[in-house]
Amino acid sequence: MSPGPSKDEGGGVSPQNKGSWSSFLKSIASFNGDLSSMTAPPFILGTLSLTEFSAYWTQHPSVFVAPAAEKDPAKRALLVLKWFLSTLKPSYSTRNDKYGSEKKPLNPFLGELFLGKWEDEAGTTELVSEQVSHHPPVTAYCIQNAKHGVKLEGYNGQKASFSRTIHIKQIGHAILTLTPPTSSTSNAQSVDPAPSAEKETYLITLPNIHIEGLIYGKPFVELNNCTYISSSSGYVAKIDYSGKGWVSGKKNSFTATLYPTGKEKDILYTVEGQWPEAFTIRQGSGKHGTVIDQYNARTQPITPLTVPALDQQDPWEANKAWDKVITAITKGDMDTTNAEKSKIENAQRELRKKEQAENREWERKFFVRRDKAEEWWDKLAQGCPGERIESEKTGGVWRFDEGKAKEARRPFHEGLNPC
């Protein structure tokens, strides 16, 4: 016998919205296919586009660039792991902190751009995020700090499905490159980095997600299974995610280990904690190792991202393109929200029809599509069990193009308007 409804069911939803929330839950429970094609109740719409999510990688630029100053390769790999773990709270918990529950982001249109920079003691760190594919939806990004020689690029798509709750598989990967200072002796077996022998490369896999708290109307993100960071210097970090169980455990928990490539039992460092809260770094294996560092995600200062004012933005930049939609969502005006969203969606359909009629493809401004990954990617992926390129699900393998970036300037698509 299944349990009856809880008295708290839908407790996070206002009385006027409980009917539409209940209908939404019933529709996703019986839906067969990709949930991204479904229309969510307007009151759970967020005011951020998915292209803006790329900024979550670098809310702490000093943590992002720190590995480039470390001479010891094992400690450098540990600092990369620390930086990655510091990105989890902004990436997967920010909306919950701000709004009280997870919100559905705006689905970017093909060619949508989000550009900005962080400026602090780490220097200037620049962000480029571009929607490179719409069917399937894929966002590509590049974040660079020239002062410290650190660069992150990657791409990801998402496929959502329902089985007791919403499950989101992230498809794609990120690549961190840096030029280390004079290295100290390493006992690890290095992998030839790319594209230059003087650079160090880290392949970062992406966590899968499921949404908890749906029945109560207060959804939040939980991370699944494990992810890896595989380094060309010969180290692998494995991050195991676990949520709150029926009997015990804390939500958003994780355990990470760092070890030489191919030697998973030879643990050099262990990191444990809750990614939206705090974590502890220990030397060696398990909880009895010596504590060498601690990180508090709640108190770590955030460097604000600077973006151009709306009147200086191109029509293809996210904040400008979605301005009327965002204003309507903020006011709770769902009729205007739907009307303004429809304008963008209909304009995009017309652009696709025109491209098809003219037998041409949409021009990406910062990224280029490749049919397959590079040889060095395959070598690094050997340290990430189960990781593989799924180009058929992302419209290709997407890489940042320095040449295109140098030529890109406003207006990005002269004579065309996404709305």
PDB file of N, CA and C in Angstrom, residues 109-174:
ATOM      1  N   PHE A 109      18.429  30.649 -26.408  1.00  0.00           N
ATOM      2  CA  PHE A 109      18.214  30.507 -27.845  1.00  0.00           C
ATOM      3  C   PHE A 109      19.572  30.371 -28.535  1.00  0.00           C
ATOM      4  N   LEU A 110      19.585  29.795 -29.709  1.00  0.00           N
ATOM      5  CA  LEU A 110      20.826  29.599 -30.454  1.00  0.00           C
ATOM      6  C   LEU A 110      21.500  30.949 -30.718  1.00  0.00           C
ATOM      7  N   GLY A 111      22.770  31.060 -30.378  1.00  0.00           N
ATOM      8  CA  GLY A 111      23.507  32.296 -30.568  1.00  0.00           C
ATOM      9  C   GLY A 111      23.494  33.223 -29.372  1.00  0.00           C
ATOM     10  N   GLU A 112      22.737  32.872 -28.330  1.00  0.00           N
ATOM     11  CA  GLU A 112      22.709  33.714 -27.127  1.00  0.00           C
ATOM     12  C   GLU A 112      24.097  33.803 -26.506  1.00  0.00           C
ATOM     13  N   LEU A 113      24.456  35.000 -26.030  1.00  0.00           N
ATOM     14  CA  LEU A 113      25.770  35.250 -25.454  1.00  0.00           C
ATOM     15  C   LEU A 113      25.645  35.801 -24.044  1.00  0.00           C
ATOM     16  N   PHE A 114      26.608  35.454 -23.212  1.00  0.00           N
ATOM     17  CA  PHE A 114      26.722  36.057 -21.888  1.00  0.00           C
ATOM     18  C   PHE A 114      28.198  36.353 -21.661  1.00  0.00           C
ATOM     19  N   LEU A 115      28.524  37.637 -21.549  1.00  0.00           N
ATOM     20  CA  LEU A 115      29.912  38.082 -21.467  1.00  0.00           C
ATOM     21  C   LEU A 115      30.112  38.923 -20.213  1.00  0.00           C
ATOM     22  N   GLY A 116      31.245  38.729 -19.547  1.00  0.00           N
ATOM     23  CA  GLY A 116      31.522  39.512 -18.353  1.00  0.00           C
ATOM     24  C   GLY A 116      32.948  39.310 -17.883  1.00  0.00           C
ATOM     25  N   LYS A 117      33.277  39.921 -16.746  1.00  0.00           N
ATOM     26  CA  LYS A 117      34.619  39.771 -16.182  1.00  0.00           C
ATOM     27  C   LYS A 117      34.585  40.003 -14.678  1.00  0.00           C
ATOM     28  N   TRP A 118      35.531  39.368 -14.015  1.00  0.00           N
ATOM     29  CA  TRP A 118      35.755  39.567 -12.586  1.00  0.00           C
ATOM     30  C   TRP A 118      37.063  40.350 -12.426  1.00  0.00           C
ATOM     31  N   GLU A 119      37.073  41.305 -11.536  1.00  0.00           N
ATOM     32  CA  GLU A 119      38.291  42.070 -11.271  1.00  0.00           C
ATOM     33  C   GLU A 119      38.526  42.135  -9.774  1.00  0.00           C
ATOM     34  N   ASP A 120      39.648  41.572  -9.335  1.00  0.00           N
ATOM     35  CA  ASP A 120      40.016  41.585  -7.920  1.00  0.00           C
ATOM     36  C   ASP A 120      41.519  41.380  -7.810  1.00  0.00           C
ATOM     37  N   GLU A 121      41.989  40.917  -6.649  1.00  0.00           N
ATOM     38  CA  GLU A 121      43.432  40.746  -6.447  1.00  0.00           C
ATOM     39  C   GLU A 121      44.039  39.715  -7.385  1.00  0.00           C
ATOM     40  N   ALA A 122      43.222  38.868  -7.991  1.00  0.00           N
ATOM     41  CA  ALA A 122      43.722  37.878  -8.954  1.00  0.00           C
ATOM     42  C   ALA A 122      43.916  38.489 -10.336  1.00  0.00           C
ATOM     43  N   GLY A 123      43.554  39.747 -10.497  1.00  0.00           N
ATOM     44  CA  GLY A 123      43.641  40.396 -11.802  1.00  0.00           C
ATOM     45  C   GLY A 123      42.286  40.362 -12.496  1.00  0.00           C
ATOM     46  N   THR A 124      42.298  40.370 -13.801  1.00  0.00           N
ATOM     47  CA  THR A 124      41.065  40.321 -14.592  1.00  0.00           C
ATOM     48  C   THR A 124      40.837  38.904 -15.112  1.00  0.00           C
ATOM     49  N   THR A 125      39.670  38.374 -14.815  1.00  0.00           N
ATOM     50  CA  THR A 125      39.267  37.054 -15.295  1.00  0.00           C
ATOM     51  C   THR A 125      38.061  37.249 -16.204  1.00  0.00           C
ATOM     52  N   GLU A 126      38.152  36.789 -17.439  1.00  0.00           N
ATOM     53  CA  GLU A 126      37.120  37.066 -18.435  1.00  0.00           C
ATOM     54  C   GLU A 126      36.275  35.831 -18.752  1.00  0.00           C
ATOM     55  N   LEU A 127      35.001  36.066 -18.984  1.00  0.00           N
ATOM     56  CA  LEU A 127      34.037  35.007 -19.269  1.00  0.00           C
ATOM     57  C   LEU A 127      33.384  35.208 -20.629  1.00  0.00           C
ATOM     58  N   VAL A 128      33.320  34.141 -21.399  1.00  0.00           N
ATOM     59  CA  VAL A 128      32.534  34.091 -22.634  1.00  0.00           C
ATOM     60  C   VAL A 128      31.659  32.842 -22.565  1.00  0.00           C
ATOM     61  N   SER A 129      30.354  33.021 -22.713  1.00  0.00           N
ATOM     62  CA  SER A 129      29.422  31.898 -22.715  1.00  0.00           C
ATOM     63  C   SER A 129      28.506  32.053 -23.927  1.00  0.00           C
ATOM     64  N   GLU A 130      28.364  30.972 -24.707  1.00  0.00           N
ATOM     65  CA  GLU A 130      27.592  31.045 -25.943  1.00  0.00           C
ATOM     66  C   GLU A 130      26.740  29.787 -26.105  1.00  0.00           C
ATOM     67  N   GLN A 131      25.491  29.992 -26.494  1.00  0.00           N
ATOM     68  CA  GLN A 131      24.624  28.854 -26.811  1.00  0.00           C
ATOM     69  C   GLN A 131      24.957  28.399 -28.231  1.00  0.00           C
ATOM     70  N   VAL A 132      25.655  27.270 -28.333  1.00  0.00           N
ATOM     71  CA  VAL A 132      26.179  26.828 -29.624  1.00  0.00           C
ATOM     72  C   VAL A 132      25.255  25.867 -30.348  1.00  0.00           C
ATOM     73  N   SER A 133      24.251  25.348 -29.629  1.00  0.00           N
ATOM     74  CA  SER A 133      23.299  24.432 -30.246  1.00  0.00           C
ATOM     75  C   SER A 133      21.958  24.579 -29.547  1.00  0.00           C
ATOM     76  N   HIS A 134      20.885  24.428 -30.315  1.00  0.00           N
ATOM     77  CA  HIS A 134      19.543  24.502 -29.721  1.00  0.00           C
ATOM     78  C   HIS A 134      18.852  23.144 -29.716  1.00  0.00           C
ATOM     79  N   HIS A 135      19.061  22.359 -30.748  1.00  0.00           N
ATOM     80  CA  HIS A 135      18.548  20.977 -30.802  1.00  0.00           C
ATOM     81  C   HIS A 135      19.713  20.056 -31.139  1.00  0.00           C
ATOM     82  N   PRO A 136      20.352  19.455 -30.142  1.00  0.00           N
ATOM     83  CA  PRO A 136      20.087  19.535 -28.701  1.00  0.00           C
ATOM     84  C   PRO A 136      20.634  20.831 -28.104  1.00  0.00           C
ATOM     85  N   PRO A 137      20.065  21.290 -26.972  1.00  0.00           N
ATOM     86  CA  PRO A 137      20.559  22.514 -26.347  1.00  0.00           C
ATOM     87  C   PRO A 137      21.931  22.305 -25.699  1.00  0.00           C
ATOM     88  N   VAL A 138      22.901  23.129 -26.075  1.00  0.00           N
ATOM     89  CA  VAL A 138      24.271  23.016 -25.554  1.00  0.00           C
ATOM     90  C   VAL A 138      24.847  24.415 -25.328  1.00  0.00           C
ATOM     91  N   THR A 139      25.439  24.623 -24.168  1.00  0.00           N
ATOM     92  CA  THR A 139      26.130  25.870 -23.846  1.00  0.00           C
ATOM     93  C   THR A 139      27.623  25.607 -23.783  1.00  0.00           C
ATOM     94  N   ALA A 140      28.402  26.449 -24.447  1.00  0.00           N
ATOM     95  CA  ALA A 140      29.862  26.367 -24.383  1.00  0.00           C
ATOM     96  C   ALA A 140      30.386  27.612 -23.681  1.00  0.00           C
ATOM     97  N   TYR A 141      31.533  27.484 -23.019  1.00  0.00           N
ATOM     98  CA  TYR A 141      32.057  28.608 -22.232  1.00  0.00           C
ATOM     99  C   TYR A 141      33.577  28.585 -22.211  1.00  0.00           C
ATOM    100  N   CYS A 142      34.148  29.742 -21.972  1.00  0.00           N
ATOM    101  CA  CYS A 142      35.589  29.867 -21.788  1.00  0.00           C
ATOM    102  C   CYS A 142      35.836  30.952 -20.746  1.00  0.00           C
ATOM    103  N   ILE A 143      36.671  30.645 -19.765  1.00  0.00           N
ATOM    104  CA  ILE A 143      37.027  31.576 -18.695  1.00  0.00           C
ATOM    105  C   ILE A 143      38.547  31.644 -18.636  1.00  0.00           C
ATOM    106  N   GLN A 144      39.102  32.851 -18.731  1.00  0.00           N
ATOM    107  CA  GLN A 144      40.555  33.001 -18.791  1.00  0.00           C
ATOM    108  C   GLN A 144      41.053  34.087 -17.852  1.00  0.00           C
ATOM    109  N   ASN A 145      42.190  33.806 -17.235  1.00  0.00           N
ATOM    110  CA  ASN A 145      42.919  34.819 -16.477  1.00  0.00           C
ATOM    111  C   ASN A 145      44.323  34.891 -17.072  1.00  0.00           C
ATOM    112  N   ALA A 146      44.584  35.909 -17.888  1.00  0.00           N
ATOM    113  CA  ALA A 146      45.858  36.026 -18.600  1.00  0.00           C
ATOM    114  C   ALA A 146      47.027  36.261 -17.645  1.00  0.00           C
ATOM    115  N   LYS A 147      46.788  36.973 -16.572  1.00  0.00           N
ATOM    116  CA  LYS A 147      47.854  37.285 -15.620  1.00  0.00           C
ATOM    117  C   LYS A 147      48.478  36.023 -15.049  1.00  0.00           C
ATOM    118  N   HIS A 148      47.657  35.037 -14.746  1.00  0.00           N
ATOM    119  CA  HIS A 148      48.138  33.799 -14.126  1.00  0.00           C
ATOM    120  C   HIS A 148      48.209  32.635 -15.108  1.00  0.00           C
ATOM    121  N   GLY A 149      47.809  32.858 -16.357  1.00  0.00           N
ATOM    122  CA  GLY A 149      47.899  31.806 -17.365  1.00  0.00           C
ATOM    123  C   GLY A 149      46.971  30.638 -17.127  1.00  0.00           C
ATOM    124  N   VAL A 150      45.777  30.916 -16.596  1.00  0.00           N
ATOM    125  CA  VAL A 150      44.810  29.855 -16.300  1.00  0.00           C
ATOM    126  C   VAL A 150      43.614  30.001 -17.236  1.00  0.00           C
ATOM    127  N   LYS A 151      43.175  28.885 -17.792  1.00  0.00           N
ATOM    128  CA  LYS A 151      42.058  28.895 -18.740  1.00  0.00           C
ATOM    129  C   LYS A 151      41.154  27.687 -18.494  1.00  0.00           C
ATOM    130  N   LEU A 152      39.870  27.944 -18.453  1.00  0.00           N
ATOM    131  CA  LEU A 152      38.869  26.880 -18.347  1.00  0.00           C
ATOM    132  C   LEU A 152      37.950  26.985 -19.553  1.00  0.00           C
ATOM    133  N   GLU A 153      37.746  25.879 -20.238  1.00  0.00           N
ATOM    134  CA  GLU A 153      36.748  25.863 -21.296  1.00  0.00           C
ATOM    135  C   GLU A 153      35.977  24.548 -21.229  1.00  0.00           C
ATOM    136  N   GLY A 154      34.785  24.581 -21.779  1.00  0.00           N
ATOM    137  CA  GLY A 154      33.990  23.366 -21.756  1.00  0.00           C
ATOM    138  C   GLY A 154      32.640  23.591 -22.408  1.00  0.00           C
ATOM    139  N   TYR A 155      31.820  22.572 -22.356  1.00  0.00           N
ATOM    140  CA  TYR A 155      30.463  22.652 -22.894  1.00  0.00           C
ATOM    141  C   TYR A 155      29.618  21.604 -22.200  1.00  0.00           C
ATOM    142  N   ASN A 156      28.342  21.869 -22.132  1.00  0.00           N
ATOM    143  CA  ASN A 156      27.463  20.848 -21.562  1.00  0.00           C
ATOM    144  C   ASN A 156      26.041  21.000 -22.053  1.00  0.00           C
ATOM    145  N   GLY A 157      25.430  19.850 -22.223  1.00  0.00           N
ATOM    146  CA  GLY A 157      24.008  19.767 -22.483  1.00  0.00           C
ATOM    147  C   GLY A 157      23.362  19.028 -21.327  1.00  0.00           C
ATOM    148  N   GLN A 158      22.064  19.031 -21.268  1.00  0.00           N
ATOM    149  CA  GLN A 158      21.351  18.363 -20.188  1.00  0.00           C
ATOM    150  C   GLN A 158      20.193  17.558 -20.756  1.00  0.00           C
ATOM    151  N   LYS A 159      20.029  16.360 -20.239  1.00  0.00           N
ATOM    152  CA  LYS A 159      18.880  15.530 -20.615  1.00  0.00           C
ATOM    153  C   LYS A 159      18.134  15.163 -19.342  1.00  0.00           C
ATOM    154  N   ALA A 160      16.883  15.579 -19.251  1.00  0.00           N
ATOM    155  CA  ALA A 160      16.090  15.363 -18.044  1.00  0.00           C
ATOM    156  C   ALA A 160      15.070  14.253 -18.258  1.00  0.00           C
ATOM    157  N   SER A 161      14.863  13.465 -17.204  1.00  0.00           N
ATOM    158  CA  SER A 161      13.867  12.402 -17.250  1.00  0.00           C
ATOM    159  C   SER A 161      13.245  12.265 -15.863  1.00  0.00           C
ATOM    160  N   PHE A 162      12.188  11.474 -15.764  1.00  0.00           N
ATOM    161  CA  PHE A 162      11.498  11.323 -14.485  1.00  0.00           C
ATOM    162  C   PHE A 162      11.415   9.866 -14.087  1.00  0.00           C
ATOM    163  N   SER A 163      11.839   9.578 -12.865  1.00  0.00           N
ATOM    164  CA  SER A 163      11.651   8.277 -12.247  1.00  0.00           C
ATOM    165  C   SER A 163      11.648   8.517 -10.738  1.00  0.00           C
ATOM    166  N   ARG A 164      10.458   8.671 -10.179  1.00  0.00           N
ATOM    167  CA  ARG A 164      10.235   9.065  -8.786  1.00  0.00           C
ATOM    168  C   ARG A 164      10.563  10.536  -8.535  1.00  0.00           C
ATOM    169  N   THR A 165      11.564  11.046  -9.230  1.00  0.00           N
ATOM    170  CA  THR A 165      11.888  12.465  -9.169  1.00  0.00           C
ATOM    171  C   THR A 165      12.523  12.855 -10.500  1.00  0.00           C
ATOM    172  N   ILE A 166      12.880  14.117 -10.661  1.00  0.00           N
ATOM    173  CA  ILE A 166      13.510  14.564 -11.893  1.00  0.00           C
ATOM    174  C   ILE A 166      15.001  14.238 -11.847  1.00  0.00           C
ATOM    175  N   HIS A 167      15.490  13.570 -12.880  1.00  0.00           N
ATOM    176  CA  HIS A 167      16.907  13.247 -13.011  1.00  0.00           C
ATOM    177  C   HIS A 167      17.470  14.014 -14.204  1.00  0.00           C
ATOM    178  N   ILE A 168      18.613  14.636 -14.018  1.00  0.00           N
ATOM    179  CA  ILE A 168      19.240  15.422 -15.078  1.00  0.00           C
ATOM    180  C   ILE A 168      20.645  14.883 -15.325  1.00  0.00           C
ATOM    181  N   LYS A 169      20.855  14.391 -16.521  1.00  0.00           N
ATOM    182  CA  LYS A 169      22.184  13.931 -16.911  1.00  0.00           C
ATOM    183  C   LYS A 169      22.897  15.067 -17.628  1.00  0.00           C
ATOM    184  N   GLN A 170      24.060  15.445 -17.123  1.00  0.00           N
ATOM    185  CA  GLN A 170      24.859  16.475 -17.765  1.00  0.00           C
ATOM    186  C   GLN A 170      25.818  15.807 -18.753  1.00  0.00           C
ATOM    187  N   ILE A 171      25.793  16.267 -19.989  1.00  0.00           N
ATOM    188  CA  ILE A 171      26.605  15.670 -21.048  1.00  0.00           C
ATOM    189  C   ILE A 171      27.630  16.698 -21.508  1.00  0.00           C
ATOM    190  N   GLY A 172      28.891  16.326 -21.461  1.00  0.00           N
ATOM    191  CA  GLY A 172      29.959  17.243 -21.825  1.00  0.00           C
ATOM    192  C   GLY A 172      31.089  17.157 -20.811  1.00  0.00           C
ATOM    193  N   HIS A 173      31.965  18.137 -20.811  1.00  0.00           N
ATOM    194  CA  HIS A 173      33.097  18.138 -19.887  1.00  0.00           C
ATOM    195  C   HIS A 173      33.714  19.527 -19.853  1.00  0.00           C
ATOM    196  N   ALA A 174      34.616  19.742 -18.903  1.00  0.00           N
ATOM    197  CA  ALA A 174      35.392  20.978 -18.811  1.00  0.00           C
ATOM    198  C   ALA A 174      36.871  20.634 -18.868  1.00  0.00           C
TER     199      ALA A 174
END
